[in-house]
mmCIF file of C-alpha atoms in Angstrom:
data_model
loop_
_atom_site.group_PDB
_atom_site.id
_atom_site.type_symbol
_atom_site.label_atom_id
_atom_site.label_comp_id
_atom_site.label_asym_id
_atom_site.label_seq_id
_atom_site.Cartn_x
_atom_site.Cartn_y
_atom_site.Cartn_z
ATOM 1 C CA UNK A 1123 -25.583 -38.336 5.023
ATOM 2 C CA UNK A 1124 -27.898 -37.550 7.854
ATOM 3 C CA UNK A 1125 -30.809 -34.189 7.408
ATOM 4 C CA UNK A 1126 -29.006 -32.976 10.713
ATOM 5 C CA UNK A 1127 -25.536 -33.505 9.106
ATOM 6 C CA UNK A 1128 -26.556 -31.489 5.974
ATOM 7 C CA UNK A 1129 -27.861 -28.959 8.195
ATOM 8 C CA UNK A 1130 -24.988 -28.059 10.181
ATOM 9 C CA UNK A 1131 -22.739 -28.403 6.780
ATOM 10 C CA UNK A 1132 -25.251 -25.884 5.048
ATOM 11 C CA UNK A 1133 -25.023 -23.573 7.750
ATOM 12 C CA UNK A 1134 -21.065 -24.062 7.854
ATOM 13 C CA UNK A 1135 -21.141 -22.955 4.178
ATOM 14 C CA UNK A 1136 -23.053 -19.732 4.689
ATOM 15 C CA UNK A 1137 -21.354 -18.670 7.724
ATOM 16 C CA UNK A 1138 -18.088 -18.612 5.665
ATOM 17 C CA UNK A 1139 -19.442 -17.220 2.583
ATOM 18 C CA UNK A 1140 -21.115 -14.166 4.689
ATOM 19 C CA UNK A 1141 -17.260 -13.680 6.774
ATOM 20 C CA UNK A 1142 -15.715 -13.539 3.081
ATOM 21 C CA UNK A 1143 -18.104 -11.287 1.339
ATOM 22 C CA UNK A 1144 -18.073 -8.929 4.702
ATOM 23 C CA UNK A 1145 -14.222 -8.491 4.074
ATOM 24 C CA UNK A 1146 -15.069 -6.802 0.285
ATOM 25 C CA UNK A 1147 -15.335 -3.066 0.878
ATOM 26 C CA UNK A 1148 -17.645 -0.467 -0.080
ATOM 27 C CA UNK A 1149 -16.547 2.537 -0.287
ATOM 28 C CA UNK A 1150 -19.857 4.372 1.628
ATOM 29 C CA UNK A 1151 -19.186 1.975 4.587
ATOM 30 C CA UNK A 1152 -15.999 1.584 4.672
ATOM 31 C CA UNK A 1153 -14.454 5.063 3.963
ATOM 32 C CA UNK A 1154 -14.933 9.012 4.738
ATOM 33 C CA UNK A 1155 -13.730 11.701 2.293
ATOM 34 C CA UNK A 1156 -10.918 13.618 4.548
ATOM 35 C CA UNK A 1157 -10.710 16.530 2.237
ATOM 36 C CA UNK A 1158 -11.251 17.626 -1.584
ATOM 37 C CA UNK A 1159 -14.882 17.832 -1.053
ATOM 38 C CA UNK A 1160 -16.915 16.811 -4.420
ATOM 39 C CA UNK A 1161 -13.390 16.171 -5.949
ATOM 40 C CA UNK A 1162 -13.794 12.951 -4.166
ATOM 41 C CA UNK A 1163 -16.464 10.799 -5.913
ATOM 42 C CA UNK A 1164 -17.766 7.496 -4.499
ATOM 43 C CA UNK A 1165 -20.083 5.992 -7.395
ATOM 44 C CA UNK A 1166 -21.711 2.459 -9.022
ATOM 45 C CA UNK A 1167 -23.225 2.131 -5.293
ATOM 46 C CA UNK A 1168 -20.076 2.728 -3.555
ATOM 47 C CA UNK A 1169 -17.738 0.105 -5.712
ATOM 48 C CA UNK A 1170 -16.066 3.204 -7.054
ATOM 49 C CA UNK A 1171 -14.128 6.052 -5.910
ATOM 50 C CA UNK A 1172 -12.117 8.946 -8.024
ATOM 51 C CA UNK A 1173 -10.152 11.119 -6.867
ATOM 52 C CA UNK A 1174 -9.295 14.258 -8.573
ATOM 53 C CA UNK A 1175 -6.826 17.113 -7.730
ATOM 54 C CA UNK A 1176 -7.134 20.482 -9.937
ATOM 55 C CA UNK A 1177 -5.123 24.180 -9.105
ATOM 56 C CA UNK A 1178 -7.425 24.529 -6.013
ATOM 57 C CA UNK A 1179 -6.995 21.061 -4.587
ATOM 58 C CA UNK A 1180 -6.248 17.599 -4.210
ATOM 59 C CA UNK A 1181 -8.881 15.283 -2.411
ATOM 60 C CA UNK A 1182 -8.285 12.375 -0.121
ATOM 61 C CA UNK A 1183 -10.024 9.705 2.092
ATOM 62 C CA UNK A 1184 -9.628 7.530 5.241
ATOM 63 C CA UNK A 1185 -10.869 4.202 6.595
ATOM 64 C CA UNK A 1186 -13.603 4.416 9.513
ATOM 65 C CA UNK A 1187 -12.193 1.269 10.814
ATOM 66 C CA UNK A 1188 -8.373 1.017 12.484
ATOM 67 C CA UNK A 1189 -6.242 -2.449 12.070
ATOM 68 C CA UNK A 1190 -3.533 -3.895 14.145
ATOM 69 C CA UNK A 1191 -2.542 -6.464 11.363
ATOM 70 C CA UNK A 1192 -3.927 -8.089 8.523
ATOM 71 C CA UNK A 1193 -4.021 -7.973 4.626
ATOM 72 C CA UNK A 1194 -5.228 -4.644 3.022
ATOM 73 C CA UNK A 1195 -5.790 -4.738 -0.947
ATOM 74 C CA UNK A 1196 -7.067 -2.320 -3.257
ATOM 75 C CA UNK A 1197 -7.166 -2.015 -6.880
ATOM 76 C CA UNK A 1198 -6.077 1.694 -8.488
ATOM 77 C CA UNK A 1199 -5.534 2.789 -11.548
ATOM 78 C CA UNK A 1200 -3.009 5.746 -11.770
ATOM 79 C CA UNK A 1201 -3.235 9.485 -13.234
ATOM 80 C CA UNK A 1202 -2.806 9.261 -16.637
ATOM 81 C CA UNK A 1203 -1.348 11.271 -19.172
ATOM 82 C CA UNK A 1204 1.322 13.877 -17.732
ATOM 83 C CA UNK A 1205 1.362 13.078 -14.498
ATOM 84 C CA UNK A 1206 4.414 15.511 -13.546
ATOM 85 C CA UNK A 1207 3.905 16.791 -9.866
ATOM 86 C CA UNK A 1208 1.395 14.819 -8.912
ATOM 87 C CA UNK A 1209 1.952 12.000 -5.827
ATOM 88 C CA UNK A 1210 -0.833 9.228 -5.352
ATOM 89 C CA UNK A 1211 -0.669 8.272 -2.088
ATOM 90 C CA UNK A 1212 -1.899 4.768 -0.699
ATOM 91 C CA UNK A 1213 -0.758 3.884 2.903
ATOM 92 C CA UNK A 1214 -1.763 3.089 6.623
ATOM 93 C CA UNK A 1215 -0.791 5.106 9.295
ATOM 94 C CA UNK A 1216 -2.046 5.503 12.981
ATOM 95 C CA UNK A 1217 -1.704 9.319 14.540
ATOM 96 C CA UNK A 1218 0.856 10.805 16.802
ATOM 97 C CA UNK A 1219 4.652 11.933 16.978
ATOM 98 C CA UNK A 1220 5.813 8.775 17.372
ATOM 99 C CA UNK A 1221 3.285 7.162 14.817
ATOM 100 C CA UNK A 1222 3.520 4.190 12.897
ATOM 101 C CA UNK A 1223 2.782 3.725 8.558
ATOM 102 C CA UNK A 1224 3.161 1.840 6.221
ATOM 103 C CA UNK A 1225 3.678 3.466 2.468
ATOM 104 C CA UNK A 1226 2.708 3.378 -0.761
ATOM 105 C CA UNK A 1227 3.360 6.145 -2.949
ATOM 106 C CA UNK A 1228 3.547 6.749 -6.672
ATOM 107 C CA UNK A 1229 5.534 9.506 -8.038
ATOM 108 C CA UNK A 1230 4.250 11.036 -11.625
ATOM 109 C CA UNK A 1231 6.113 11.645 -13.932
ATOM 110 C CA UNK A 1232 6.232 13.303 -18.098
ATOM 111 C CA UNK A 1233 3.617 11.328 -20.512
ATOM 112 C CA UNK A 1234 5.766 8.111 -21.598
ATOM 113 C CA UNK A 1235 8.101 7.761 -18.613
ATOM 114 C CA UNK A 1236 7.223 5.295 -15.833
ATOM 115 C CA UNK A 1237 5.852 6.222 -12.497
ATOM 116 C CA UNK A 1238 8.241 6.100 -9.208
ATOM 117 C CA UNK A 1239 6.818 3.749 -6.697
ATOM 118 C CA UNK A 1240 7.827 4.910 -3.379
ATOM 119 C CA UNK A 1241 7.611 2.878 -0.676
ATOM 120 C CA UNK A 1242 8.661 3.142 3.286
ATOM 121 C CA UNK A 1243 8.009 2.180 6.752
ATOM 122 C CA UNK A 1244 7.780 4.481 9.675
ATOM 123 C CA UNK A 1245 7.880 2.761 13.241
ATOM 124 C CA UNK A 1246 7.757 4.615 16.106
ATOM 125 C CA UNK A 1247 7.783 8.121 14.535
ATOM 126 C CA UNK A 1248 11.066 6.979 12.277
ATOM 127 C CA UNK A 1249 11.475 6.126 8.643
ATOM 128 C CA UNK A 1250 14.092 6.673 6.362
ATOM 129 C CA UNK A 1251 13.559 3.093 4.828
ATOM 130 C CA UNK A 1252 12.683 4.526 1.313
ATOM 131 C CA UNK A 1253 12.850 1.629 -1.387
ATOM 132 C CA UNK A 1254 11.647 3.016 -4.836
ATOM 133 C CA UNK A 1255 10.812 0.947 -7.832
ATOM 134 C CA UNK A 1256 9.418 1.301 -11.525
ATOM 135 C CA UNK A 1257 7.044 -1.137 -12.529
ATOM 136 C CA UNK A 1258 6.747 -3.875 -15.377
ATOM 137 C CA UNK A 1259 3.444 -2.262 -16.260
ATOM 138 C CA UNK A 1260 1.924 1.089 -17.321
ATOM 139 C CA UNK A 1261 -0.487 1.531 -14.077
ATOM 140 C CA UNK A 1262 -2.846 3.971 -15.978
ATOM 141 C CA UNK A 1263 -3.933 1.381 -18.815
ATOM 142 C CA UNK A 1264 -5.573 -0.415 -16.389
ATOM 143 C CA UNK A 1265 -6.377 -1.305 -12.452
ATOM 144 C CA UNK A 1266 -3.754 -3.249 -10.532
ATOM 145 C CA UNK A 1267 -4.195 -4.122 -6.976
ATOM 146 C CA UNK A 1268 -1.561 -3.064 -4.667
ATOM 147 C CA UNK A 1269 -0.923 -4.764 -1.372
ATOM 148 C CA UNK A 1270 -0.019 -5.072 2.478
ATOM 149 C CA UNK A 1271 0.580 -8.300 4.571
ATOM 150 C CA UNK A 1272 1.263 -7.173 8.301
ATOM 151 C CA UNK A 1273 1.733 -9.947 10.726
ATOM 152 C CA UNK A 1274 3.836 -10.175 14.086
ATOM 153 C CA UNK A 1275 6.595 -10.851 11.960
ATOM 154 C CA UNK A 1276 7.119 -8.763 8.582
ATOM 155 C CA UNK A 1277 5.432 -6.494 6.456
ATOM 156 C CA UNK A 1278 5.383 -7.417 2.672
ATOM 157 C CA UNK A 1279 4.454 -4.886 -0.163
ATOM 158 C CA UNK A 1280 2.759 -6.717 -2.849
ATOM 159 C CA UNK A 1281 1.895 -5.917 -6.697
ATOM 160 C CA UNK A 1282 -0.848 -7.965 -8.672
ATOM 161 C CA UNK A 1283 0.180 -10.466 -5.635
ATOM 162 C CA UNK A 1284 4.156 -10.227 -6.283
ATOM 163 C CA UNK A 1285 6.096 -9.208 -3.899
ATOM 164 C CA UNK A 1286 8.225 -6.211 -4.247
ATOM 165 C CA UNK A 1287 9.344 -5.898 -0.699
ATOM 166 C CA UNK A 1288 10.111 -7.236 2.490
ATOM 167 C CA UNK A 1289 10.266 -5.078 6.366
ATOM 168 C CA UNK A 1290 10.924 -8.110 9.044
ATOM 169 C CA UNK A 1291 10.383 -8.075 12.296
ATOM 170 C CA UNK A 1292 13.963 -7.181 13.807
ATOM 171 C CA UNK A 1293 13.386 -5.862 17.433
ATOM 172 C CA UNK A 1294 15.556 -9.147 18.395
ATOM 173 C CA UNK A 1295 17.946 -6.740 17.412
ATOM 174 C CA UNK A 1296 17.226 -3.335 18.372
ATOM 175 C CA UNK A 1297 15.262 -2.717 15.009
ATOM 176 C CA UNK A 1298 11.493 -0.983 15.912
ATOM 177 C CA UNK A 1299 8.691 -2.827 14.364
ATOM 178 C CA UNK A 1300 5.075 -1.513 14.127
ATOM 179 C CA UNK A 1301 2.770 -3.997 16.181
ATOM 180 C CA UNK A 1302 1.161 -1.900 18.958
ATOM 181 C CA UNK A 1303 -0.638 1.145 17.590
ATOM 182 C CA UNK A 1304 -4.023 0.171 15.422
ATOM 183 C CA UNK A 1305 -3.825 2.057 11.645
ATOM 184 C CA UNK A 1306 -5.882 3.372 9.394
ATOM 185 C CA UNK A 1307 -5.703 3.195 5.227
ATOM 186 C CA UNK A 1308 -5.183 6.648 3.797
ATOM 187 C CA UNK A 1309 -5.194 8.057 0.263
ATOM 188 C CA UNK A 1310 -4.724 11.386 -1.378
ATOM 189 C CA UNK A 1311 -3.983 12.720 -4.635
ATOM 190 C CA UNK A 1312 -2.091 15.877 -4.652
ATOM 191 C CA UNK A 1313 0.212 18.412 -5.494
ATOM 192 C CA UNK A 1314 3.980 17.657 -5.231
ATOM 193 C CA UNK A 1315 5.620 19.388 -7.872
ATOM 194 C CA UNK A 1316 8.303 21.080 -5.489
ATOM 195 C CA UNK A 1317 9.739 17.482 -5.286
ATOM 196 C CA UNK A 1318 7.749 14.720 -6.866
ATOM 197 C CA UNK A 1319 9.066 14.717 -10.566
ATOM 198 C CA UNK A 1320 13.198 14.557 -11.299
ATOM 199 C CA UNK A 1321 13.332 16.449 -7.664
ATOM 200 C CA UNK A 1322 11.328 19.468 -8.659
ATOM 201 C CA UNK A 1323 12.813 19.754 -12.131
ATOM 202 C CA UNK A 1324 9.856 18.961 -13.390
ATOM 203 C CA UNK A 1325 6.627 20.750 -12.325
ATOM 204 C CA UNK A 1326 2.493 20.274 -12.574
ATOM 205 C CA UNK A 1327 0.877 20.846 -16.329
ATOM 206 C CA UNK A 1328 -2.528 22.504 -15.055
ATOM 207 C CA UNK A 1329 -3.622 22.545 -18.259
ATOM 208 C CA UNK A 1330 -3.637 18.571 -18.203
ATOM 209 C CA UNK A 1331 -6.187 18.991 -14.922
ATOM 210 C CA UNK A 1332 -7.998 17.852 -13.771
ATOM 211 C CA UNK A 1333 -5.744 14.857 -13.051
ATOM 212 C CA UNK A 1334 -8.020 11.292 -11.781
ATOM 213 C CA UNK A 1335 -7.164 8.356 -9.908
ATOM 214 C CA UNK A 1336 -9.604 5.266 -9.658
ATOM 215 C CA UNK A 1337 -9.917 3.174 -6.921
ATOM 216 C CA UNK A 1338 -11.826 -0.386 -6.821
ATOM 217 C CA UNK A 1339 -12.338 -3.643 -4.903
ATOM 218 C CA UNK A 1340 -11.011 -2.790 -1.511
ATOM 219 C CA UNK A 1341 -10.756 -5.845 0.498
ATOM 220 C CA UNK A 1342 -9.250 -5.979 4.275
ATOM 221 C CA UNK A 1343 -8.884 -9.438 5.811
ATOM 222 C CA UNK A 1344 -8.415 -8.970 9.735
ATOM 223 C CA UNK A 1345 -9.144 -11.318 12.869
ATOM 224 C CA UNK A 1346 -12.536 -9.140 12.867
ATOM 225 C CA UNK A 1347 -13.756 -9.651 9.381
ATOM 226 C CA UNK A 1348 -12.516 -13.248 8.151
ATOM 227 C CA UNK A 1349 -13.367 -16.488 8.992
ATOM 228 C CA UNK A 1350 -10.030 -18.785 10.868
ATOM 229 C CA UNK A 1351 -8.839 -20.251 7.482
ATOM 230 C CA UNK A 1352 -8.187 -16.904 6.339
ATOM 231 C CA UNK A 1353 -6.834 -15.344 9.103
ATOM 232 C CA UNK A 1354 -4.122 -18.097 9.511
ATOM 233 C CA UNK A 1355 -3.079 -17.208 5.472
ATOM 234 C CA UNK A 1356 -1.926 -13.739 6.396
ATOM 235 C CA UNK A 1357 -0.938 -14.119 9.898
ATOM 236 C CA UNK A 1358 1.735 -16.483 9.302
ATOM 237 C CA UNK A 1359 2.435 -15.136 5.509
ATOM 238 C CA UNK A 1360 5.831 -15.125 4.483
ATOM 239 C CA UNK A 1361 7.756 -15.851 1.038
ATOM 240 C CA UNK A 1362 8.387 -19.444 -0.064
ATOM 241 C CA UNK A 1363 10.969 -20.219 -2.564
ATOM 242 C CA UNK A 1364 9.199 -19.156 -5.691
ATOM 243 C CA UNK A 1365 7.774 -15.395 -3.555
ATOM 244 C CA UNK A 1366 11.877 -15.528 -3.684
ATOM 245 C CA UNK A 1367 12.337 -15.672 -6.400
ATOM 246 C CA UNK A 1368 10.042 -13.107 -7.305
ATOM 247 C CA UNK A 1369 11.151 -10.550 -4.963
ATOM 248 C CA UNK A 1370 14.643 -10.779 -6.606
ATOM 249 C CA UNK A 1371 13.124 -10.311 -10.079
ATOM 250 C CA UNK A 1372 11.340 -7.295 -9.219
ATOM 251 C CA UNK A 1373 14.475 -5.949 -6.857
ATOM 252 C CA UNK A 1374 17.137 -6.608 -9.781
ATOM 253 C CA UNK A 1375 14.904 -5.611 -12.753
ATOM 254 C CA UNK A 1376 12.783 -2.721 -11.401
ATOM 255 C CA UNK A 1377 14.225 -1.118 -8.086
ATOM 256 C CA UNK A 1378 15.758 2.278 -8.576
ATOM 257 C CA UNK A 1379 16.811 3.082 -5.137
ATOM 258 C CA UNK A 1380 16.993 1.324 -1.861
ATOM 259 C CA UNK A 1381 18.368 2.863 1.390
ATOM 260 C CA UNK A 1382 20.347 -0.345 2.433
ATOM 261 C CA UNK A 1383 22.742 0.578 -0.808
ATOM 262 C CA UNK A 1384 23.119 4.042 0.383
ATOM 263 C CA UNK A 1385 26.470 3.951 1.922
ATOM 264 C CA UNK A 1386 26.726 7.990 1.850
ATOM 265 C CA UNK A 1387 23.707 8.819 3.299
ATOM 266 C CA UNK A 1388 24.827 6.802 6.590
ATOM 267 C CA UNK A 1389 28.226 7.447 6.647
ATOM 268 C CA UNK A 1390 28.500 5.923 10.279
ATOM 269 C CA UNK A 1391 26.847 2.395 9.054
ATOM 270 C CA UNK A 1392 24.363 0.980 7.085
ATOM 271 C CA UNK A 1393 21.230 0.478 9.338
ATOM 272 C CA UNK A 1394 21.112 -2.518 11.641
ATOM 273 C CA UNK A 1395 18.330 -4.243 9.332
ATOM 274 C CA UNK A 1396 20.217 -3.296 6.031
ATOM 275 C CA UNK A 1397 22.439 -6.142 7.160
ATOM 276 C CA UNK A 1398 19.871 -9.291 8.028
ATOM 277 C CA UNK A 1399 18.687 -11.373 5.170
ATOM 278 C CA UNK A 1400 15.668 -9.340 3.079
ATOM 279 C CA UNK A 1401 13.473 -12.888 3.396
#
């Protein structure tokens, strides 16, 4: 092989190494606390952040950069304990009445039951698409990353890389998709307890405060951050036949409500989407 050939090969090789380590986060560059004020903690030279919510008040933070599609990941690891009352939020959202987001949320609940992940999409100031699930894990033991593939054509939810839910593009069909309006990634821990736990039943144990969620490894893979083999993975992501078969595991063993099986909440019809394949 010729020097110039080895050249151009080595230079290859670091341009693609320095596009993939530029899509792993830090939390000092990538983030700014939106409220909580030291309750929010960035730490190990921005690698870390913990949140913590107490009587007073939650805490939260926000991305500096917006994203019209891509793959966001992060890595949290849940309030422990008795968690009653208290909703971890994890989604992207842009700003407006008729906004657009994307959610993750996870309900807590008495010391041995399982968290309530809550998940919806909002397009064009609408939701309503509330799919809730319980997990195959305890998400305070440990961190587990939690996911979001938005392309042109579907959203998927992923956990540890399974998927656990499918939004696809519909607008064929008079379904409104979130493409146009750039979003940011949001998170807050906070006080829920009129709702979060058994409806209300259930309230916030202050004694048990202050309560901590742990955030790590935030990656976000974007036309603007990742080299062309990467952006082509997410751009074009979809499920093959064993992301399938996945999704059905997790939808027949773990969801505990979905709004397409809510015939008497829409008396007049199931939404339009409800009846198009979930794939």
């Amino acid at each position: 092989m010729t020097s110039s050939k080895v050249t151009v090969m080595l230079f290859l090789s670091i341009f693609v190494s320095s596009m993939m380590a530029a899509s792993a986060g830090n939390f000092y560059q990538d983030f700014d606390v939106t409220f909580g004020d030291e309750r929010a903690k960035i730490l190990n030279g921005g690698q870390l952040l913990t949140l913590n919510l107490d009587k007073f008040s939650g805490s939260g933070f926000k991305s500096k950069n917006e994203y019209l599609f891509g793959r966001i990941d992060m890595q949290i690891k849940l309030v422990s304990g008795n968690s009653a009352g208290t909703v971890t939020a994890y989604y992207l959202s842009s700003e407006g009445p008729t906004h657009d987001e994307i959610d993750f949320e996870f309900l807590g609940n008495l010391s041995g039951d399982p968290y309530t992940l809550h998940t919806n999409v909002f397009s064009q100031g609408k939701g309503n698409r509330e799919q809730q699930f319980h997990l195959w894990f305890d998400p305070t033991k440990a961190f587990h990353t939690y996911s979001i593939v938005w392309n042109s054509q579907r959203i998927i939810f992923l956990v540890d890389n399974i998927p656990i839910r499918v939004f696809q593009n519909l607008e064929t069909i008079g379904v409104p998709f979130p493409k146009s309006q750039p979003m940011r990634i949001y998170s807050s821990l906070w006080n829920a307890d009129d709702w979060a736990t058994r409806g209300g039943l259930v309230k916030t144990d202050w004694t048990q405060a202050p309560f901590t969620a742990s955030y790590r490894n935030f990656q976000a893979s974007t036309t603007s951050t990742n080299s062309l083999t990467e952006q082509s993975a997410w751009q074009t992501q979809g499920l093959d036949a064993a992301g399938r078969n996945r999704l059905r595991w997790v939808q027949q063993k773990f969801m505990v409500y979905n709004y397409c099986s809510d015939i008497k909440r829409f008396p007049q019809g199931l939404p339009a989407e409800c009846r198009r394949s979930r794939f």
